[in-house]
XYZ file of N, CA, C and O in Angstrom:
492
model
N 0.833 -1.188 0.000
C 0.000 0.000 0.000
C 0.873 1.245 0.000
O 1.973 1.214 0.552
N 0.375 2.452 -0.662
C 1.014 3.211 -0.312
C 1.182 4.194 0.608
O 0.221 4.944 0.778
N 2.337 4.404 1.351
C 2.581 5.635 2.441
C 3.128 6.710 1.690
O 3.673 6.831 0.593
N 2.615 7.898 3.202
C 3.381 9.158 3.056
C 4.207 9.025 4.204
O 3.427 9.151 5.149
N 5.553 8.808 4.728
C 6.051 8.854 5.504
C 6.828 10.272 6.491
O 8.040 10.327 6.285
N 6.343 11.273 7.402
C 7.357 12.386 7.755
C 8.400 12.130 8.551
O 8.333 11.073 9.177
N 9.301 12.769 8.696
C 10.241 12.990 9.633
C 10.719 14.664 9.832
O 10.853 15.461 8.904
N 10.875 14.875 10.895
C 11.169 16.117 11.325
C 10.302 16.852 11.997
O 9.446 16.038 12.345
N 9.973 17.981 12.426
C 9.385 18.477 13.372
C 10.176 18.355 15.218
O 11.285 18.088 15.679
N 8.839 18.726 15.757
C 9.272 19.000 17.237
C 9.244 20.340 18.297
O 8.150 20.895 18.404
N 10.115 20.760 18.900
C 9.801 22.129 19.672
C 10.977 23.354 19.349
O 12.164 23.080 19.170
N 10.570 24.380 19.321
C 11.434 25.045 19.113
C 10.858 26.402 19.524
O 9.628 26.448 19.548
N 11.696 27.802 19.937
C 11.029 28.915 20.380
C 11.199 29.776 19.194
O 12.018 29.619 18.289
N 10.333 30.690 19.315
C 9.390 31.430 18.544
C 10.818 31.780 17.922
O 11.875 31.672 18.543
N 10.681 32.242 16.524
C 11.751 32.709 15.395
C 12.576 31.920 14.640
O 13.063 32.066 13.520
N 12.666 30.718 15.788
C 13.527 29.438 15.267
C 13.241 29.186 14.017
O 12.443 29.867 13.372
N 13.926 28.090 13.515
C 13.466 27.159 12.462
C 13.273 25.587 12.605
O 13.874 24.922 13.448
N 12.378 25.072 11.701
C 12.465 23.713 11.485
C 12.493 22.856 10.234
O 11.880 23.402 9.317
N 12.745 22.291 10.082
C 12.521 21.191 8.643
C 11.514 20.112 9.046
O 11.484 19.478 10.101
N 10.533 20.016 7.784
C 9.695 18.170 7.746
C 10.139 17.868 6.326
O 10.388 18.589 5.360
N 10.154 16.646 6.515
C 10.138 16.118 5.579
C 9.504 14.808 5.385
O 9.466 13.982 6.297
N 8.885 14.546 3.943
C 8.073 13.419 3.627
C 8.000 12.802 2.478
O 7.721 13.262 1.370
N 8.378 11.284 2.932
C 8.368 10.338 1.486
C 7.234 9.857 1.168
O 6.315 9.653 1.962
N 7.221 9.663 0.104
C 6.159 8.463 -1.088
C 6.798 7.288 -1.250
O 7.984 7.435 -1.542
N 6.358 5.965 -1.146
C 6.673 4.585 -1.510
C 5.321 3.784 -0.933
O 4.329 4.099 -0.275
N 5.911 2.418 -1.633
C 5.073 1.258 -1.435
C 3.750 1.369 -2.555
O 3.850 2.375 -3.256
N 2.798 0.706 -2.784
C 2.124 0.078 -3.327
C 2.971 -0.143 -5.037
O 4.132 -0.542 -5.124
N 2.183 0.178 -6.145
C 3.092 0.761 -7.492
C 2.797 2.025 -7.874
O 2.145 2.327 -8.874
N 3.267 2.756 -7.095
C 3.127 4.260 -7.761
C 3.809 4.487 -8.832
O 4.791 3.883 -9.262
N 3.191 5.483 -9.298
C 3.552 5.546 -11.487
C 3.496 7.275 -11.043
O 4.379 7.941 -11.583
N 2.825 7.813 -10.391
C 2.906 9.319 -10.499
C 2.372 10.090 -9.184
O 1.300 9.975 -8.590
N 3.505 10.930 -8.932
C 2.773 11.640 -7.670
C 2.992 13.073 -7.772
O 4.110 13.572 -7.900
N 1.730 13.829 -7.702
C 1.291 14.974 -8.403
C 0.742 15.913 -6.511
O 0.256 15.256 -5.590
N 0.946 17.077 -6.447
C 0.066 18.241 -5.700
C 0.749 17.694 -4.396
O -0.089 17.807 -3.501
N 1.986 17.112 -3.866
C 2.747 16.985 -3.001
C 2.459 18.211 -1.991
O 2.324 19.342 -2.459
N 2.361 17.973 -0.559
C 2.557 19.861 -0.031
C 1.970 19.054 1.543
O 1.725 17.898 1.885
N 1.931 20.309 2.143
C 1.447 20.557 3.621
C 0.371 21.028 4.427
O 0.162 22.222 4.215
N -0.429 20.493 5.322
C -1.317 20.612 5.625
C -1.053 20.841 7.571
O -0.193 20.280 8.250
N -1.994 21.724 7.989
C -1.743 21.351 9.638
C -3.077 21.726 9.906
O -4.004 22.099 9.187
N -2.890 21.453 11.625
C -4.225 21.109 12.332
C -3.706 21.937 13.655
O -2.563 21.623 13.985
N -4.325 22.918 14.455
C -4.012 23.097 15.320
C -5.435 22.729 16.699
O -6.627 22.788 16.398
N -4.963 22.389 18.072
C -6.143 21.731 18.648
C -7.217 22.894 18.693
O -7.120 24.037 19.140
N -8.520 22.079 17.942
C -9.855 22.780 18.314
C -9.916 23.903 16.690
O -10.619 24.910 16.602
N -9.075 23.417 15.673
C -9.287 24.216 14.701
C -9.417 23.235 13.337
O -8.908 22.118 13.246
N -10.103 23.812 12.443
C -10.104 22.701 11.206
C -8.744 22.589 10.535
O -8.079 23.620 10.646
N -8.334 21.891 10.063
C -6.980 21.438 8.945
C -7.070 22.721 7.713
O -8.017 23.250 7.132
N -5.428 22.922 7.656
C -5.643 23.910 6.475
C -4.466 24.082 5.910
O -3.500 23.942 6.660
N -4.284 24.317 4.920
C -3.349 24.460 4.027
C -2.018 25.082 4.344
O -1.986 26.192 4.874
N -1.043 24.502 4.081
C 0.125 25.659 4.429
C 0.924 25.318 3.085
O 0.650 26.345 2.464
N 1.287 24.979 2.690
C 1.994 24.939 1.273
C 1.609 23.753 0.488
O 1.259 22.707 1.035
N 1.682 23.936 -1.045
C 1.491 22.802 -1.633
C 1.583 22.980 -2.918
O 1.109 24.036 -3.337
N 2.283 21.911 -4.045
C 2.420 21.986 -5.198
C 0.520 21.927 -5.912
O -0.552 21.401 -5.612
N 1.049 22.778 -6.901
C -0.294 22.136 -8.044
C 0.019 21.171 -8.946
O 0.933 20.361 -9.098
N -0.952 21.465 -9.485
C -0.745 20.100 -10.688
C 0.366 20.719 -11.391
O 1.394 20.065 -11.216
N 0.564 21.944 -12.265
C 1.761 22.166 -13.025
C 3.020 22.343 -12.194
O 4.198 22.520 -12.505
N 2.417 22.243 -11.099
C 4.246 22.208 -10.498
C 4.322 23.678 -9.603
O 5.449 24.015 -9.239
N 3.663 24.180 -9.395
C 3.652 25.925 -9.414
C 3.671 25.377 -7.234
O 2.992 24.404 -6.905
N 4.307 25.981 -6.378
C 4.056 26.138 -5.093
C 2.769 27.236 -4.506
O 2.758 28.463 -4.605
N 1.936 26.521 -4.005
C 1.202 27.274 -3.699
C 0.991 27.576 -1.583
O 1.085 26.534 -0.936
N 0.777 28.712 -0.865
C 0.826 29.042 -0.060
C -0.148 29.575 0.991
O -0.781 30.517 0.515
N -0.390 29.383 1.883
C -1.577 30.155 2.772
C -1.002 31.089 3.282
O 0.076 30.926 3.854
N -1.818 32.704 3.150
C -1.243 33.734 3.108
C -0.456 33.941 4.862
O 0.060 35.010 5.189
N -0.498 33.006 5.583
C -0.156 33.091 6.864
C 1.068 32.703 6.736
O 1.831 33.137 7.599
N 1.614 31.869 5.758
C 2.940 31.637 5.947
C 4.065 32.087 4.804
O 5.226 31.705 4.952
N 3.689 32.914 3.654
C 4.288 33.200 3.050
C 5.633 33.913 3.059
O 5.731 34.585 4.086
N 6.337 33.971 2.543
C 8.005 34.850 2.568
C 8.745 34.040 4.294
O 9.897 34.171 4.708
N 7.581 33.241 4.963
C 8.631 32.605 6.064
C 8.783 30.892 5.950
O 9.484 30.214 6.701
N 7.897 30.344 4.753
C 8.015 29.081 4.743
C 8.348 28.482 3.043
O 7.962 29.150 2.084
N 8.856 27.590 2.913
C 9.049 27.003 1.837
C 8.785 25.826 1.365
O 9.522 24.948 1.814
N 7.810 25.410 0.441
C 8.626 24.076 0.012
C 9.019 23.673 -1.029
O 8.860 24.249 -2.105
N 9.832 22.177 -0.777
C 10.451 22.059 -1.888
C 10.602 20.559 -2.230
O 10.614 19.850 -1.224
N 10.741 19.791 -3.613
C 10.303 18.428 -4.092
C 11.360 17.806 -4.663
O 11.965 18.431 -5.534
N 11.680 16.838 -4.405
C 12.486 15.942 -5.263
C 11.919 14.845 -6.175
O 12.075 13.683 -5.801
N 11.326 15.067 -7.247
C 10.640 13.790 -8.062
C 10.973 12.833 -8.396
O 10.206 11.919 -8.699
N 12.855 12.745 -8.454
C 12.658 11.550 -8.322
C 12.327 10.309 -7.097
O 12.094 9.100 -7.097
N 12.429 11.124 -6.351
C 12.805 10.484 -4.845
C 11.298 10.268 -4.367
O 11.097 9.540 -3.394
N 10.116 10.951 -5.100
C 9.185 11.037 -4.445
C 9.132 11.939 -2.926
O 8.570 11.547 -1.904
N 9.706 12.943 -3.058
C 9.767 13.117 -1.155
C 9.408 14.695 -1.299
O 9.543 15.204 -2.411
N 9.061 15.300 -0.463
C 8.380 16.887 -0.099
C 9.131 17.668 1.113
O 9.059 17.353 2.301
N 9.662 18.449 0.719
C 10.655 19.526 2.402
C 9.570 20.501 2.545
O 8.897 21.053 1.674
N 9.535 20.611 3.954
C 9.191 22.374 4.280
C 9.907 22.657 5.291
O 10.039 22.192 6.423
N 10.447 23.675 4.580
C 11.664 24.585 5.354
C 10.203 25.984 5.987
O 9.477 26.687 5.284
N 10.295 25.882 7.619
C 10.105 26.722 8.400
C 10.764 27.751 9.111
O 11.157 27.466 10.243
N 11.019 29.203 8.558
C 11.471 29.743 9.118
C 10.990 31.001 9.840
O 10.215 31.744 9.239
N 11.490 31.378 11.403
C 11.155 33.015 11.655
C 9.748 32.142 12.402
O 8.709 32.784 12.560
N 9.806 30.664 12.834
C 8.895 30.314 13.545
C 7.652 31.447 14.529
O 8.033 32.484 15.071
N 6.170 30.945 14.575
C 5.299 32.082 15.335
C 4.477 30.885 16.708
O 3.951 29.799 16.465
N 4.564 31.300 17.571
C 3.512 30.120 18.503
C 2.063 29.870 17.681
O 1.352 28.951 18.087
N 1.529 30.829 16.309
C 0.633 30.454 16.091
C 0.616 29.136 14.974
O -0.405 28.607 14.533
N 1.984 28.773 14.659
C 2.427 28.051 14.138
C 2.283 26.886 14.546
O 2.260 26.163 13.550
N 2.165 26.263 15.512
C 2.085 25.362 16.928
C 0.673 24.144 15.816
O -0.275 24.649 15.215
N 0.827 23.314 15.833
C 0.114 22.068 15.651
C 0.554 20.906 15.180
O 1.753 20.662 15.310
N -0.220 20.049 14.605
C -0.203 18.685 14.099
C 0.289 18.942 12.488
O -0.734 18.807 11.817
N 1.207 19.194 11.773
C 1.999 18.525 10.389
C 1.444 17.383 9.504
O 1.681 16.208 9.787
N 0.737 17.725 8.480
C 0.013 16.537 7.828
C 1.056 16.531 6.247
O 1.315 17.531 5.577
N 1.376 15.517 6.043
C 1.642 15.555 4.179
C 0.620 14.986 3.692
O -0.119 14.214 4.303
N 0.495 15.400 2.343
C -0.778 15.196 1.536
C 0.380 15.312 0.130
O 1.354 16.046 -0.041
N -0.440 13.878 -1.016
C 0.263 14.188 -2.076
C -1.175 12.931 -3.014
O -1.773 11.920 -2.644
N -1.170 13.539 -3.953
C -1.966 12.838 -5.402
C -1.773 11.943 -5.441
O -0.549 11.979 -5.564
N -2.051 10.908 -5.434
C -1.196 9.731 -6.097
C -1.757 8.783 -6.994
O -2.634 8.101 -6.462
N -1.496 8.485 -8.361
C -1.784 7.509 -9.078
C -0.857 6.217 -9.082
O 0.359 6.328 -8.923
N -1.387 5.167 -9.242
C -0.645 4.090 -9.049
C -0.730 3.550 -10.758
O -1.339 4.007 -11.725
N 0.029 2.574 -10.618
C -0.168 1.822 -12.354
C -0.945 0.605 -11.743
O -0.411 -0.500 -11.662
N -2.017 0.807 -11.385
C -3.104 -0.687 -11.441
C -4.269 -0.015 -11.351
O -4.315 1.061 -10.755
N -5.586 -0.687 -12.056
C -6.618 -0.192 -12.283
C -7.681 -0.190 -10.894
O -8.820 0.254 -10.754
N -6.976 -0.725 -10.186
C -7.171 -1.804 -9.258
C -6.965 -0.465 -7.964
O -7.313 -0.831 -6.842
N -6.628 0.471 -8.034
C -6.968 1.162 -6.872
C -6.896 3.219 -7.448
O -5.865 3.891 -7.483
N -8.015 3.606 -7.729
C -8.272 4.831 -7.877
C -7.407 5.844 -7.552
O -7.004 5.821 -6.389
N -6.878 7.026 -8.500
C -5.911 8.013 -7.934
C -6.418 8.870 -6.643
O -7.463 9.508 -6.514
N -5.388 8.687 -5.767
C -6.533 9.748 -5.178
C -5.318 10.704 -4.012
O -4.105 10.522 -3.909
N -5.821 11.282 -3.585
C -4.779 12.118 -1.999
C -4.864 10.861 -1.061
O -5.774 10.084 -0.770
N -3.639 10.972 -0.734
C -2.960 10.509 0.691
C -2.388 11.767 1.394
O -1.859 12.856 1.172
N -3.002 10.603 2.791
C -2.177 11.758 4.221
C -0.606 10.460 4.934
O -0.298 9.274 4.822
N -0.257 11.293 5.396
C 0.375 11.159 6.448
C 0.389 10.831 7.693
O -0.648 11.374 8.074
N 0.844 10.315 8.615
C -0.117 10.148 9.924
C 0.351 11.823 10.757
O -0.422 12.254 11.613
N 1.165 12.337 10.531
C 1.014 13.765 11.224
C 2.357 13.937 12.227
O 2.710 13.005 12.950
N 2.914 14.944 12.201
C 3.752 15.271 13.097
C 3.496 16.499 13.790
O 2.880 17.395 13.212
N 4.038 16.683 15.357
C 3.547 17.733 15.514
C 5.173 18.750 15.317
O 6.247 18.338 14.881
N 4.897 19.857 15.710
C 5.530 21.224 16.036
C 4.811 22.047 16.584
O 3.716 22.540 16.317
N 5.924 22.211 17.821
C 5.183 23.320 18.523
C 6.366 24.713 19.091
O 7.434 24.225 19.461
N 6.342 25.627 19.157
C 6.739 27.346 19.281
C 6.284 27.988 20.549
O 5.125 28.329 20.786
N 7.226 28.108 21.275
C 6.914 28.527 22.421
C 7.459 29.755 21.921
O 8.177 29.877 20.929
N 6.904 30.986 22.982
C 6.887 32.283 22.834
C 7.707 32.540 23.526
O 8.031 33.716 23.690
């Protein structure tokens, strides 16, 4: 089957920085498209923080722009977000999310998550 696997995250005080990072493997993936980042903070809905489109273009939630990045390696299948100039409102649960088509007819393209990492920013 296929995973999104992260690594990185954790605690850090306000301004700091952090790195996540997240792979694609397992089932037969043939293409993985709209790679990016998602978070959750407690008692709030999930929402966007960076993410490729379909042409490739990075797209951003205006809360984190000019302090966060990401960035893709295709062949590797894998997704970075470079966090910098950290804010405590920054503080939650880390989701990867990426497209994925497989080469079998046998299981529908669709988004995968991640199981979630947190980060959290003390003030």
């Amino acid at each position: 089957q296929v995973r999104l696997v992260e690594s990185g995250g954790g605690m850090v005080e306000a301004g700091g920085s952090l790195s996540l990072s997240c792979a694609a493997s397992g089932g037969r993936i043939w293409r993985v498209e709209r790679m990016g980042w998602f978070r959750q903070a407690p008692g709030k809905q999930r929402e966007l923080v960076g993410r490729f489109t379909h042409s490739g273009d990075p797209n951003y939630s205006d809360s984190v722009k000019g302090r966060f990045t990401i960035s893709r390696d295709n062949a590797k299948n894998t997704v970075t977000l470079q966090m910098n100039n950290l804010k405590p409102e920054d503080t939650g649960t880390y989701y990867c999310t990426a497209y994925i088509i497989e080469d079998t007819a046998f299981y529908p393209a669709r988004d995968h998550w991640g199981q979630g990492t947190q980060v959290t920013v003390s003030s």
